[in-house]
Coordinates of C-alpha atoms in Angstrom, one line a residue:
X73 CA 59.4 53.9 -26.7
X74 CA 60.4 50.4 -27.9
X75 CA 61.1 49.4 -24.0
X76 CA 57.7 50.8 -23.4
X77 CA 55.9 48.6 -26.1
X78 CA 57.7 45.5 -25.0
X79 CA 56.8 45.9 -21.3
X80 CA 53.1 46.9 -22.8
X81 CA 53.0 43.5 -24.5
X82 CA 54.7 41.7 -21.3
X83 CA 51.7 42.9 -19.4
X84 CA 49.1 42.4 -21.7
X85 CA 50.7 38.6 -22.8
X86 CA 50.1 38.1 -18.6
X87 CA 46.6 39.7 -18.4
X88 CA 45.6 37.5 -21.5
X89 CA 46.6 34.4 -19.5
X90 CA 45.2 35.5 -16.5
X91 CA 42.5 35.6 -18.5
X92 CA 42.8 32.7 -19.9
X93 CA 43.5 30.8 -17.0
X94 CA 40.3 32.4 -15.2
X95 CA 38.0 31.0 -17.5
X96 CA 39.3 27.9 -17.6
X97 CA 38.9 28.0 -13.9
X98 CA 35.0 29.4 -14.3
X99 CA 35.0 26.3 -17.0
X100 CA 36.0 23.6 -14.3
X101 CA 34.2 24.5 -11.6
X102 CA 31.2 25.2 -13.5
X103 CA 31.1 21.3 -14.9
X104 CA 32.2 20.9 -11.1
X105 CA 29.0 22.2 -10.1
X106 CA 26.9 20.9 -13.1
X107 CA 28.4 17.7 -12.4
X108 CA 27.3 17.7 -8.7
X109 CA 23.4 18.6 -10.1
X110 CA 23.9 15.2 -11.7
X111 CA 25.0 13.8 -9.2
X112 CA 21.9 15.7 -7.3
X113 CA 19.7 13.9 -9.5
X114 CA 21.2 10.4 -10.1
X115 CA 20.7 10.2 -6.3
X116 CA 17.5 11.2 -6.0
X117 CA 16.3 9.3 -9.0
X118 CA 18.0 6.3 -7.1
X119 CA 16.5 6.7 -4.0
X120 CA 12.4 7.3 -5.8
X121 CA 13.4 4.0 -7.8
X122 CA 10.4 2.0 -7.9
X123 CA 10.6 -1.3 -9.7
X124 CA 7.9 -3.7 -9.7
X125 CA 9.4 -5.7 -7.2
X126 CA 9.5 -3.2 -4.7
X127 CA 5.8 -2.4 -5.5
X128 CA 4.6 -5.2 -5.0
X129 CA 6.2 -5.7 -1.5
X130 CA 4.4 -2.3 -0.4
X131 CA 1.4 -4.2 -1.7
X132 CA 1.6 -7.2 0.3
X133 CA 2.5 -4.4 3.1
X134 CA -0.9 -2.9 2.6
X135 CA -2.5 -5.7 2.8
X136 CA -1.0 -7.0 6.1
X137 CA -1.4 -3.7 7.8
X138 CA -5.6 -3.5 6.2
X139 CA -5.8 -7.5 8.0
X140 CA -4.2 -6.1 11.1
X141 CA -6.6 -2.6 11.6
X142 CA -9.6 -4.8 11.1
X143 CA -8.9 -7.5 13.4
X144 CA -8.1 -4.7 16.7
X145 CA -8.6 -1.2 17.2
X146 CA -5.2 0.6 17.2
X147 CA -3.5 -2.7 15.5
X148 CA -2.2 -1.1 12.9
X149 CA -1.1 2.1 11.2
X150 CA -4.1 1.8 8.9
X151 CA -7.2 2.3 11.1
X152 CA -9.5 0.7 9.1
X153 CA -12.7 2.6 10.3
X154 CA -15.6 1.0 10.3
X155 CA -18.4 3.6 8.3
X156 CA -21.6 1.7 9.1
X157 CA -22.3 2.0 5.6
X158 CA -23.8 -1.4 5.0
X159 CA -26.3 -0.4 2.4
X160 CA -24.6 1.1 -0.7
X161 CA -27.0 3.0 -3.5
X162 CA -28.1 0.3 -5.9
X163 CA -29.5 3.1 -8.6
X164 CA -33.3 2.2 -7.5
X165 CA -33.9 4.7 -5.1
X166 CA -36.8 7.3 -5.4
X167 CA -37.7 10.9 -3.8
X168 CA -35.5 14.0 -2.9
X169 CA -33.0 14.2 -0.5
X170 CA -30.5 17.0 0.9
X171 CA -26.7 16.7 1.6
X172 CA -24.5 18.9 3.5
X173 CA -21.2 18.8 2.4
X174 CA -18.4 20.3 5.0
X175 CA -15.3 19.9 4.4
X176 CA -13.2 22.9 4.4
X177 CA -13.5 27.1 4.6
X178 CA -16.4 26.7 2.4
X179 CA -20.0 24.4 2.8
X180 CA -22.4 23.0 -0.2
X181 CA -26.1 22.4 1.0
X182 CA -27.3 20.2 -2.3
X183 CA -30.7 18.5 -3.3
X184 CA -31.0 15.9 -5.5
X185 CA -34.6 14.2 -7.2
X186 CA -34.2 11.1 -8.0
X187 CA -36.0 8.7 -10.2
X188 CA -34.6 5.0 -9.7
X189 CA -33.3 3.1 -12.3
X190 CA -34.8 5.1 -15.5
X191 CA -34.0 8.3 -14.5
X192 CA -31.2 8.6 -11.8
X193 CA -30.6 11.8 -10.5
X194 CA -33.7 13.8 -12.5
X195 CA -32.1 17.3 -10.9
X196 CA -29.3 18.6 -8.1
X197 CA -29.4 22.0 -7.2
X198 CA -26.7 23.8 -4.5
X199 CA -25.5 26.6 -3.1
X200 CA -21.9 27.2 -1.7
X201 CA -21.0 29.1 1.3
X202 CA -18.2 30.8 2.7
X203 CA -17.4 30.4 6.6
X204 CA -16.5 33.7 8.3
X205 CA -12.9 33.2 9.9
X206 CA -14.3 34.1 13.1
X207 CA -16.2 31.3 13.5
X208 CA -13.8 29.2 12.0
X209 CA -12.1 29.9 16.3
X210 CA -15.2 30.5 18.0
X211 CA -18.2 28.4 19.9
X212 CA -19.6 25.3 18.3
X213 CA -23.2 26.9 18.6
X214 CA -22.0 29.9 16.6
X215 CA -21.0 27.6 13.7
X216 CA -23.5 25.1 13.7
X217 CA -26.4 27.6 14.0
X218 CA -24.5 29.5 10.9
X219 CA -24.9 26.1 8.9
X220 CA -28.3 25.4 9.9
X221 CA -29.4 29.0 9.1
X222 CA -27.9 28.9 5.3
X223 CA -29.5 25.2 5.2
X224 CA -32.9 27.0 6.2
X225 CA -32.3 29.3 3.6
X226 CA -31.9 26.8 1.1
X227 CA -34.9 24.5 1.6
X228 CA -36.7 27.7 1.4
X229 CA -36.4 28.0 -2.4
X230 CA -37.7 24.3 -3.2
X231 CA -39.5 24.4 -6.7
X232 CA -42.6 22.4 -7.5
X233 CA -40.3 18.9 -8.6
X234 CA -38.9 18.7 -4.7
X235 CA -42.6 17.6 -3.8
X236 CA -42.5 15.9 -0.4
X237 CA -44.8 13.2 0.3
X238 CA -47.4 14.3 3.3
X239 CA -46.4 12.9 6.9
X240 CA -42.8 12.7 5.5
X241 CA -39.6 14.6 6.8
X242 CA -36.6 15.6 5.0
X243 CA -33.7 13.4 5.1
X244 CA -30.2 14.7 5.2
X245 CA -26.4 13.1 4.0
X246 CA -24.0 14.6 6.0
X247 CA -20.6 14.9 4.8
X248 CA -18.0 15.9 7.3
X249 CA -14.4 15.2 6.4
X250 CA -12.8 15.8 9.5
X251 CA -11.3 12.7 12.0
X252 CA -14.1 11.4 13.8
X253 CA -14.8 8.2 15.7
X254 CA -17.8 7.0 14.0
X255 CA -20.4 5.2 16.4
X256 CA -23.1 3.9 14.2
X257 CA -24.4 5.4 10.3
X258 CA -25.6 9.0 11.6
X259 CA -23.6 9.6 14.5
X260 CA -20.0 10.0 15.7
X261 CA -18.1 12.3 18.0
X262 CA -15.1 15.0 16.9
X263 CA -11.7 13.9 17.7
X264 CA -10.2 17.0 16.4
X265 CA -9.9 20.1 14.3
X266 CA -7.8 20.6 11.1
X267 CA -7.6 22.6 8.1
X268 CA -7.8 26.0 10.1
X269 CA -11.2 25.3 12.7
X270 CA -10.1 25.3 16.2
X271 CA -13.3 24.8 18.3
X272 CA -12.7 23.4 21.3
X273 CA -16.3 22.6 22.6
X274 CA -17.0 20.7 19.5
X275 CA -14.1 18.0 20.3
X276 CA -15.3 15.0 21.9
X277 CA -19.3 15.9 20.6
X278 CA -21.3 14.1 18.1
X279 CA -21.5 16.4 15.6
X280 CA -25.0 15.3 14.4
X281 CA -25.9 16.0 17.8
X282 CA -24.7 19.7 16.9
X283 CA -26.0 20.0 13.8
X284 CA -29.8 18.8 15.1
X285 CA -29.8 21.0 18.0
X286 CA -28.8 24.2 15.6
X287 CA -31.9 23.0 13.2
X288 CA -34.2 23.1 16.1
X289 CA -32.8 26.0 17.2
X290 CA -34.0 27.5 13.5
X291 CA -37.0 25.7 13.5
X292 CA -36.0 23.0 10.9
X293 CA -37.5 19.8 10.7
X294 CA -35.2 17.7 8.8
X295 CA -33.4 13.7 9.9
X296 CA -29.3 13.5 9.5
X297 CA -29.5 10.2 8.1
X298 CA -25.9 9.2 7.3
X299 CA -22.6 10.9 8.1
X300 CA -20.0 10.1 5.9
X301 CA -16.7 11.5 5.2
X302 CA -16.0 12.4 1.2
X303 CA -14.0 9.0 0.3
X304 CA -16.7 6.8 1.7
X305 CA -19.3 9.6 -0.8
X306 CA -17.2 9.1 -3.5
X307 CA -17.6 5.4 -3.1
X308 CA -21.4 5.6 -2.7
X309 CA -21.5 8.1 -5.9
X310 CA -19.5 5.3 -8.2
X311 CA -21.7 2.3 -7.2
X312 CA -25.0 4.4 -7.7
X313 CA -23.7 4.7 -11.9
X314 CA -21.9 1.3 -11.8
X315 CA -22.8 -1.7 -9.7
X316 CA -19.1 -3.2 -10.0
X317 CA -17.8 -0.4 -8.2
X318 CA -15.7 -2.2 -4.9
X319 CA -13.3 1.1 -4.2
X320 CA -12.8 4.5 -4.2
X321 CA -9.6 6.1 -4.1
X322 CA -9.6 10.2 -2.8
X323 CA -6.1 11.6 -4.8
X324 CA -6.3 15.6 -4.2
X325 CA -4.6 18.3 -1.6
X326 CA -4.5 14.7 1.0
X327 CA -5.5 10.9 -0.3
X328 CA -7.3 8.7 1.1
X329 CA -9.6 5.0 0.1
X330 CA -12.5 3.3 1.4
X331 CA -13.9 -0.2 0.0
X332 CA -16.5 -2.8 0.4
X333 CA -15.1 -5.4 2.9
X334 CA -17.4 -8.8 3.7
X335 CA -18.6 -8.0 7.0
X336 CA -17.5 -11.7 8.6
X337 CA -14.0 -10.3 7.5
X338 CA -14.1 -7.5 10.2
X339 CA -13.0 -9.6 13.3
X340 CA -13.3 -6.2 15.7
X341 CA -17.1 -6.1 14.5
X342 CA -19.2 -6.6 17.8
X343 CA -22.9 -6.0 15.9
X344 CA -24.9 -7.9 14.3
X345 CA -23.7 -8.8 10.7
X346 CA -25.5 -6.6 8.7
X347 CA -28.3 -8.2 6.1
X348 CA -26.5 -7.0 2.8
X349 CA -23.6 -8.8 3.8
X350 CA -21.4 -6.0 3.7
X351 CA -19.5 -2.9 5.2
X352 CA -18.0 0.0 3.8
X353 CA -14.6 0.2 5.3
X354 CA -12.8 3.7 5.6
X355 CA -9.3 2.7 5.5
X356 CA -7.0 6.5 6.1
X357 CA -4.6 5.0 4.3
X358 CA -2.5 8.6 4.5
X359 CA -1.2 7.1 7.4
X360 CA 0.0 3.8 6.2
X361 CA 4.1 3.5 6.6
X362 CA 6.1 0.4 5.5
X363 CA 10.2 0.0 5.3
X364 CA 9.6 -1.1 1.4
X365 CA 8.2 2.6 1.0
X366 CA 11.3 4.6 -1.1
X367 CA 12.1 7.5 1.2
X368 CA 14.6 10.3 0.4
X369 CA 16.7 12.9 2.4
X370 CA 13.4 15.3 1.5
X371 CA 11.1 13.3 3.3
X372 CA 12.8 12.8 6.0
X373 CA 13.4 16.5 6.7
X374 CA 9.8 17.3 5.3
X375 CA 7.9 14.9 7.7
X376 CA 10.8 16.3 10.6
X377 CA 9.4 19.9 10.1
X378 CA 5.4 19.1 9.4
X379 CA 3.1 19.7 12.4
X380 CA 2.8 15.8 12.5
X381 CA 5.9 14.1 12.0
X382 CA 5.8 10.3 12.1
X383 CA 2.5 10.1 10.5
X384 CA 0.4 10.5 7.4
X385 CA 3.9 9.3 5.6
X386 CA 2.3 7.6 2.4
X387 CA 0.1 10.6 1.6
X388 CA 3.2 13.2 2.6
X389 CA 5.3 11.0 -1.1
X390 CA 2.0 10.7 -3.1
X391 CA -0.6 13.7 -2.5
X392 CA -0.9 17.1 -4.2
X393 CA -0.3 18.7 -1.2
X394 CA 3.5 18.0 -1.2
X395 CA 4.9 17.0 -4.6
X396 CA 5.8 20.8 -5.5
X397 CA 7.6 20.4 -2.1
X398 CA 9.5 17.8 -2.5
X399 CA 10.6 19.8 -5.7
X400 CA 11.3 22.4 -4.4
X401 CA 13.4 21.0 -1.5
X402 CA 15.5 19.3 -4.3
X403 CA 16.0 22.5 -6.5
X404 CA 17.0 24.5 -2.8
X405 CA 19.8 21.6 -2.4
X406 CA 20.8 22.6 -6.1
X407 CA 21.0 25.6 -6.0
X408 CA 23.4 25.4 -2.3
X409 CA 25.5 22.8 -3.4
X410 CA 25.6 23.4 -7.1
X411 CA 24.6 26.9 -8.0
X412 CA 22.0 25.9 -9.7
X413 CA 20.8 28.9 -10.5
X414 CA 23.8 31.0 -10.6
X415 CA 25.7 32.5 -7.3
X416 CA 23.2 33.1 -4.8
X417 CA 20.3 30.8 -3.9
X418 CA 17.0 33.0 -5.2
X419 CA 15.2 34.1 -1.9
X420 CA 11.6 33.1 -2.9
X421 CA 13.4 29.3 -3.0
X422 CA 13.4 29.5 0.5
X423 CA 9.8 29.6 1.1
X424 CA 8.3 26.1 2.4
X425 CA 5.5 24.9 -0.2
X426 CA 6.1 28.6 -2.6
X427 CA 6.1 25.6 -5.4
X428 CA 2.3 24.2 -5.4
X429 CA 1.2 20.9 -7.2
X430 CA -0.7 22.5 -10.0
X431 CA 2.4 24.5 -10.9
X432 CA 4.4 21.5 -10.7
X433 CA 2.0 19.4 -13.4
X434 CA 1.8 22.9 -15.7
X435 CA 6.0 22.7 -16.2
X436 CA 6.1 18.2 -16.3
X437 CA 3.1 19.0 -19.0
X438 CA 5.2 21.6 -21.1
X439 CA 5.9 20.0 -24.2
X440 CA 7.4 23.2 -26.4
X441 CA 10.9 22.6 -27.8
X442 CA 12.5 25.6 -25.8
X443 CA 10.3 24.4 -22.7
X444 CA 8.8 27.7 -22.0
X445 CA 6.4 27.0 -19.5
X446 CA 8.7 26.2 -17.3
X447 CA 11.1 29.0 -17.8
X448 CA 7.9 31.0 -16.8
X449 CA 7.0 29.2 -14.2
X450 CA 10.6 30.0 -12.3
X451 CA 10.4 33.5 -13.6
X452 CA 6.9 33.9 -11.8
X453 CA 7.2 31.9 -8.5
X454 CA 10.8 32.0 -7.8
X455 CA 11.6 35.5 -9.8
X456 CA 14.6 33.4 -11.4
X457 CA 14.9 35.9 -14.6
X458 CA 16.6 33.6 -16.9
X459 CA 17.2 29.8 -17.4
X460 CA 19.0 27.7 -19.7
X461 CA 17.5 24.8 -21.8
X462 CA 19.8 22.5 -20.3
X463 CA 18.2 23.5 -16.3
X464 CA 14.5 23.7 -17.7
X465 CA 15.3 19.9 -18.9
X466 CA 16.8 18.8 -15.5
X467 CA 13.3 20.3 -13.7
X468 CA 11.5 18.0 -15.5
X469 CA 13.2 15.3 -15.0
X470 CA 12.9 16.0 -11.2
X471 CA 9.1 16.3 -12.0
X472 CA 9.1 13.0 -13.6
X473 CA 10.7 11.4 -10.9
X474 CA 8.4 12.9 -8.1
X475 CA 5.3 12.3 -9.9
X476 CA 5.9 8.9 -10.8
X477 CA 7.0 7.3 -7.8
X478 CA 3.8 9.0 -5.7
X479 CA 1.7 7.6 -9.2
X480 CA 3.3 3.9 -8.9
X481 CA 2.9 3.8 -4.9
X482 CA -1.0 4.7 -5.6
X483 CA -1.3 2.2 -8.0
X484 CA 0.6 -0.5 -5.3
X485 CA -1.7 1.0 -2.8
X486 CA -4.7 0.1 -5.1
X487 CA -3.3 -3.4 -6.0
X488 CA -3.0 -3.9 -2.4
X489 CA -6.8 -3.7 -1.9
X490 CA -7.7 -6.0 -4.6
X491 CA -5.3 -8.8 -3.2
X492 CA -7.1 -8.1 -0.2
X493 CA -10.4 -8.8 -1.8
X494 CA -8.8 -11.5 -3.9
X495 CA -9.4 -9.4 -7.0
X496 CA -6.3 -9.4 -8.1
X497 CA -6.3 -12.4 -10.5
X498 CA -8.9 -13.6 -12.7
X499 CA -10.9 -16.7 -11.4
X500 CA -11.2 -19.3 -13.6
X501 CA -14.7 -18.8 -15.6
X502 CA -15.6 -15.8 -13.7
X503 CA -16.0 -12.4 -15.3
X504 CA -16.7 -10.5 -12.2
X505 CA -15.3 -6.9 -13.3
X506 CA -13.7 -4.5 -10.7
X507 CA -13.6 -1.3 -10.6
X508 CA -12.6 1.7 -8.4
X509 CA -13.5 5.0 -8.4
X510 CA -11.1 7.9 -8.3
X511 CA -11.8 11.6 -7.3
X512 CA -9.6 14.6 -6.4
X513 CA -7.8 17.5 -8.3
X514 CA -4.1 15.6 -8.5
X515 CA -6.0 12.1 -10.6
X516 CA -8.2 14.8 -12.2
X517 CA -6.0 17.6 -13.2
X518 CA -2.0 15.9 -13.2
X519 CA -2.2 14.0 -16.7
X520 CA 1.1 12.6 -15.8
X521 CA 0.3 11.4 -12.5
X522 CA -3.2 9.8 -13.2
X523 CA -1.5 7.9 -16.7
X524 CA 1.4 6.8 -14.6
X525 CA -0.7 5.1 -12.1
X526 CA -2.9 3.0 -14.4
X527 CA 0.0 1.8 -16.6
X528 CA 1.5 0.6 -13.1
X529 CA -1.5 -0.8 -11.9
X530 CA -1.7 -2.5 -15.5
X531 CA 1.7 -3.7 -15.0
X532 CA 0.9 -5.2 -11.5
X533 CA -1.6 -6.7 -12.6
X534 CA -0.4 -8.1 -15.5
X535 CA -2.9 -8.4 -19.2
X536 CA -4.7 -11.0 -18.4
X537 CA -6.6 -9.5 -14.3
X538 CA -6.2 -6.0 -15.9
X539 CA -8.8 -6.6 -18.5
X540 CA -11.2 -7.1 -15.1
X541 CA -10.3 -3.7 -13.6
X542 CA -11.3 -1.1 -14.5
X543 CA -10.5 2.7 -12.9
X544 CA -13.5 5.8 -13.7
X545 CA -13.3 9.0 -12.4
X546 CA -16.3 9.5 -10.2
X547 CA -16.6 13.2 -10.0
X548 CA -18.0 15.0 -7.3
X549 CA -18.8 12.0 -5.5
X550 CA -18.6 13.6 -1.7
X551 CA -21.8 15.8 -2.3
X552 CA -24.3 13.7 -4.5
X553 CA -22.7 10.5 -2.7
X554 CA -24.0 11.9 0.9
X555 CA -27.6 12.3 -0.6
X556 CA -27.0 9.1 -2.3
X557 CA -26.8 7.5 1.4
X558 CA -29.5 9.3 2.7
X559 CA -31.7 7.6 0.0
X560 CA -30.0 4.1 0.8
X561 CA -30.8 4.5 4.2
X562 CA -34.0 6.1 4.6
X563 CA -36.1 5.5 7.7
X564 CA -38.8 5.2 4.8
X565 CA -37.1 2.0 2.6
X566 CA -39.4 0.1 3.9
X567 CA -42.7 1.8 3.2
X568 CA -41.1 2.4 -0.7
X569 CA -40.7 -1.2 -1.2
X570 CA -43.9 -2.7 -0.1
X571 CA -45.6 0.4 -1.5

């Protein structure tokens, strides 16, 4: 009995320091592997470093590159388009006017009265309308005599205010944000397809052209004035409410910026200089790359495995449509490398872009001392039951890091634009005011994001220039901006103003 006991304790003594020595083990590698999420981060948060030096050599970057598209077509990685837009809204303008706004799966049709100076925009009505898939793939008649029909529609329900003057015909801003080679303010030809359409008959057409022949086909008598794409509407939309306006910055799913340039600035302009003075330049400055950019192992393999590697790099670190990517791509390396979240890697993390934008803001928003939106958010999207404190804390600060270096490189991007104005630093006894309007769910809806830029641009710009400039959300510019440049450029201007 007593040998019995003794061997009894023997083995128990040994399973206790089994035991023992097992969760000592457990203890080790699991600071082994919360060390290398550190580690996971330190790196990261290295490589997204943006001090103010580095910002303002992507600055001076934009800038070269914006010098370089203007002076030759195909010079730089910036194209610089030229929008004929020479005539920006001045708030004057009279009469009604219709804008088509197309842009997506879904098309606006809008009308706008307005009143000049007193009044502005007196009233806007519109309707939305959703694209069948099938003609998202099918023949450019199909689609176009779709638009003109729900456009037909539409301008039969004008009340008694749309009064047109007799011998007068309806004038038309057409927004179409799809890549087009612009040859003059109401005309320019499809260069491709994105965002789901794949028409091939419509490439290498002048999508006025389309759109008029549909309207005759429907018997509707109405003059495409302007095409414009939504940044160079959004632009229009903030100088019709403040003259100071001199660019607009797009900050949504993509990004993009237009601004006024001096047209004896624009050394591939062949025209004549236009009598304002000016030209609205659309710059895609997506697409603008630079060695000071501050790219990480994620980018690279993001922009590897997108359907257009090698380009649209600035918006692929700044725009809503990746930052929950680039998040997610982090948390996926955790979670191999370090177990993030425990022994296997959750199956839903493997999903490309299963982490959106919005979702990222809601969990680098949560301010609740046990974090709890966040916990939520990687129950619901990545079905991670449970989460400690300790890994909600370390997904913000990957939130933080993401968000702010895409916020600081807008801001540089922004700065950029000014030096190229020379609006950068105040002139002595001038108090000529800048200001650029910003539109687009990310500046709009991602508090953190749209702060974090204007401190930055503050900070680039120093007290002093920043009192000067000034950054307003322009809402909704690419619809009532369209109309806005079919009143600016009205085939009856001339006729209002001697009248």
């Amino acid at each position: 009995m007593g040998k019995v006991a003794v061997g009894a304790t023997v083995v128990c003594a040994a399973a206790v320091c089994a035991a023992a020595v097992f969760i000592v083990r457990r203890r080790m590698q699991s600071s082994g592997k919360w060390a290398r999420v550190i580690e996971i981060l330190k790196v990261l948060e290295e490589d997204c470093a943006t001090p103010i030096a580095k910002l303002r050599q992507v600055a001076d970057a934009m800038t070269v590159e914006m010098h370089a598209g203007l002076a030759s077509e195909g010079g730089s990685k910036l194209k610089m388009l030229i929008s004929y837009v020479d005539n920006l809204p001045s708030g004057d303008e009279h009469g009604f006017f219709y804008a088509l706004d197309l842009g997506g799966t879904n098309f606006r049709v809008m009308r706008v009265l307005l009143g000049g100076k007193q009044d502005r925009v007196v009233k806007q009505e519109f309707e939305e309308v959703s694209i069948p898939p099938h003609l998202m793939t099918g023949g450019s008649d199909e689609l176009f005599n779709f638009i003109a029909e729900a456009l037909a529609k539409f301008v039969a329900t004008e009340g008694e205010d749309f009064h047109l003057p007799a011998g007068r015909q309806r004038e038309l801003g057409f927004t179409f944000s799809f890549p087009v080679r612009q040859t003059s303010l109401s005309s320019g030809t499809l260069i491709k397809w994105t965002k789901g359409f794949s028409i091939e008959d419509t490439v290498g057409q002048d999508v006025v052209g389309e759109l008029i022949k549909a309207m005759e086909r429907v018997g509707l008598d109405m003059n495409v004035t302007a095409l414009v794409n939504d940044t160079v509407g959004t632009l229009a939309g903030g100088r019709y409410y403040n003259p100071d306006v001199v660019a607009a910055v797009i900050l949504g799913t993509g990004t993009n910026a237009a601004y006024v340039e001096r047209a004896h600035a624009i050394p591939k302009w062949h025209g004549l200089l236009p009598k304002s003075g000016e030209m609205v330049i659309n710059m895609e400055w997506g697409n603008f790359r630079s060695s000071h950019l501050p790219l990480t192992e994620y980018d690279h393999s993001l922009d590897f495995e997108s359907l257009n590697p090698g380009e649209q790099i600035l918006e692929k670190i700044i725009s809503g449509m990746y930052l929950g990517e680039i998040l997610r791509r982090v948390l996926l390396k955790m979670a191999e490398e370090a177990a993030f979240f425990g022994d296997s890697v959750p199956p839903k993390l493997r999903i490309p872009f299963i982490i959106r934008t919005p979702n990222m803001s809601a969990m680098h928003s949560d301010t609740s001392p046990d974090l709890k939106v966040v916990g939520s958010k990687l129950k619901d999207i990545l079905e991670v039951p449970t989460t400690s404190l300790k890994m909600r804390k370390v997904v913000i600060s990957l939130c933080n890091i993401i968000a702010s270096r895409g916020a600081r490189l807008s801001a540089a991007g922004i700065y950029g634009i000014l030096k190229k104005l020379g609006r950068e630093t105040p002139k002595d006894g001038e108090t000529q005011k800048s200001v650029i309007a910003m539109d687009g769910g990310l500046f709009e809806h991602y508090t953190q994001f749209s702060e974090c830029m204007e401190s930055s641009l503050k900070e680039l710009l120093g007290d002093e220039a920043s009192e000067s400039v000034e950054v307003i959300h322009s809402n909704d510019g690419s619809g009532v901006g369209a109309a806005l440049l079919a009143a600016s450029h009205s085939q009856y201007l001339e006729d209002s103003e001697t009248s």
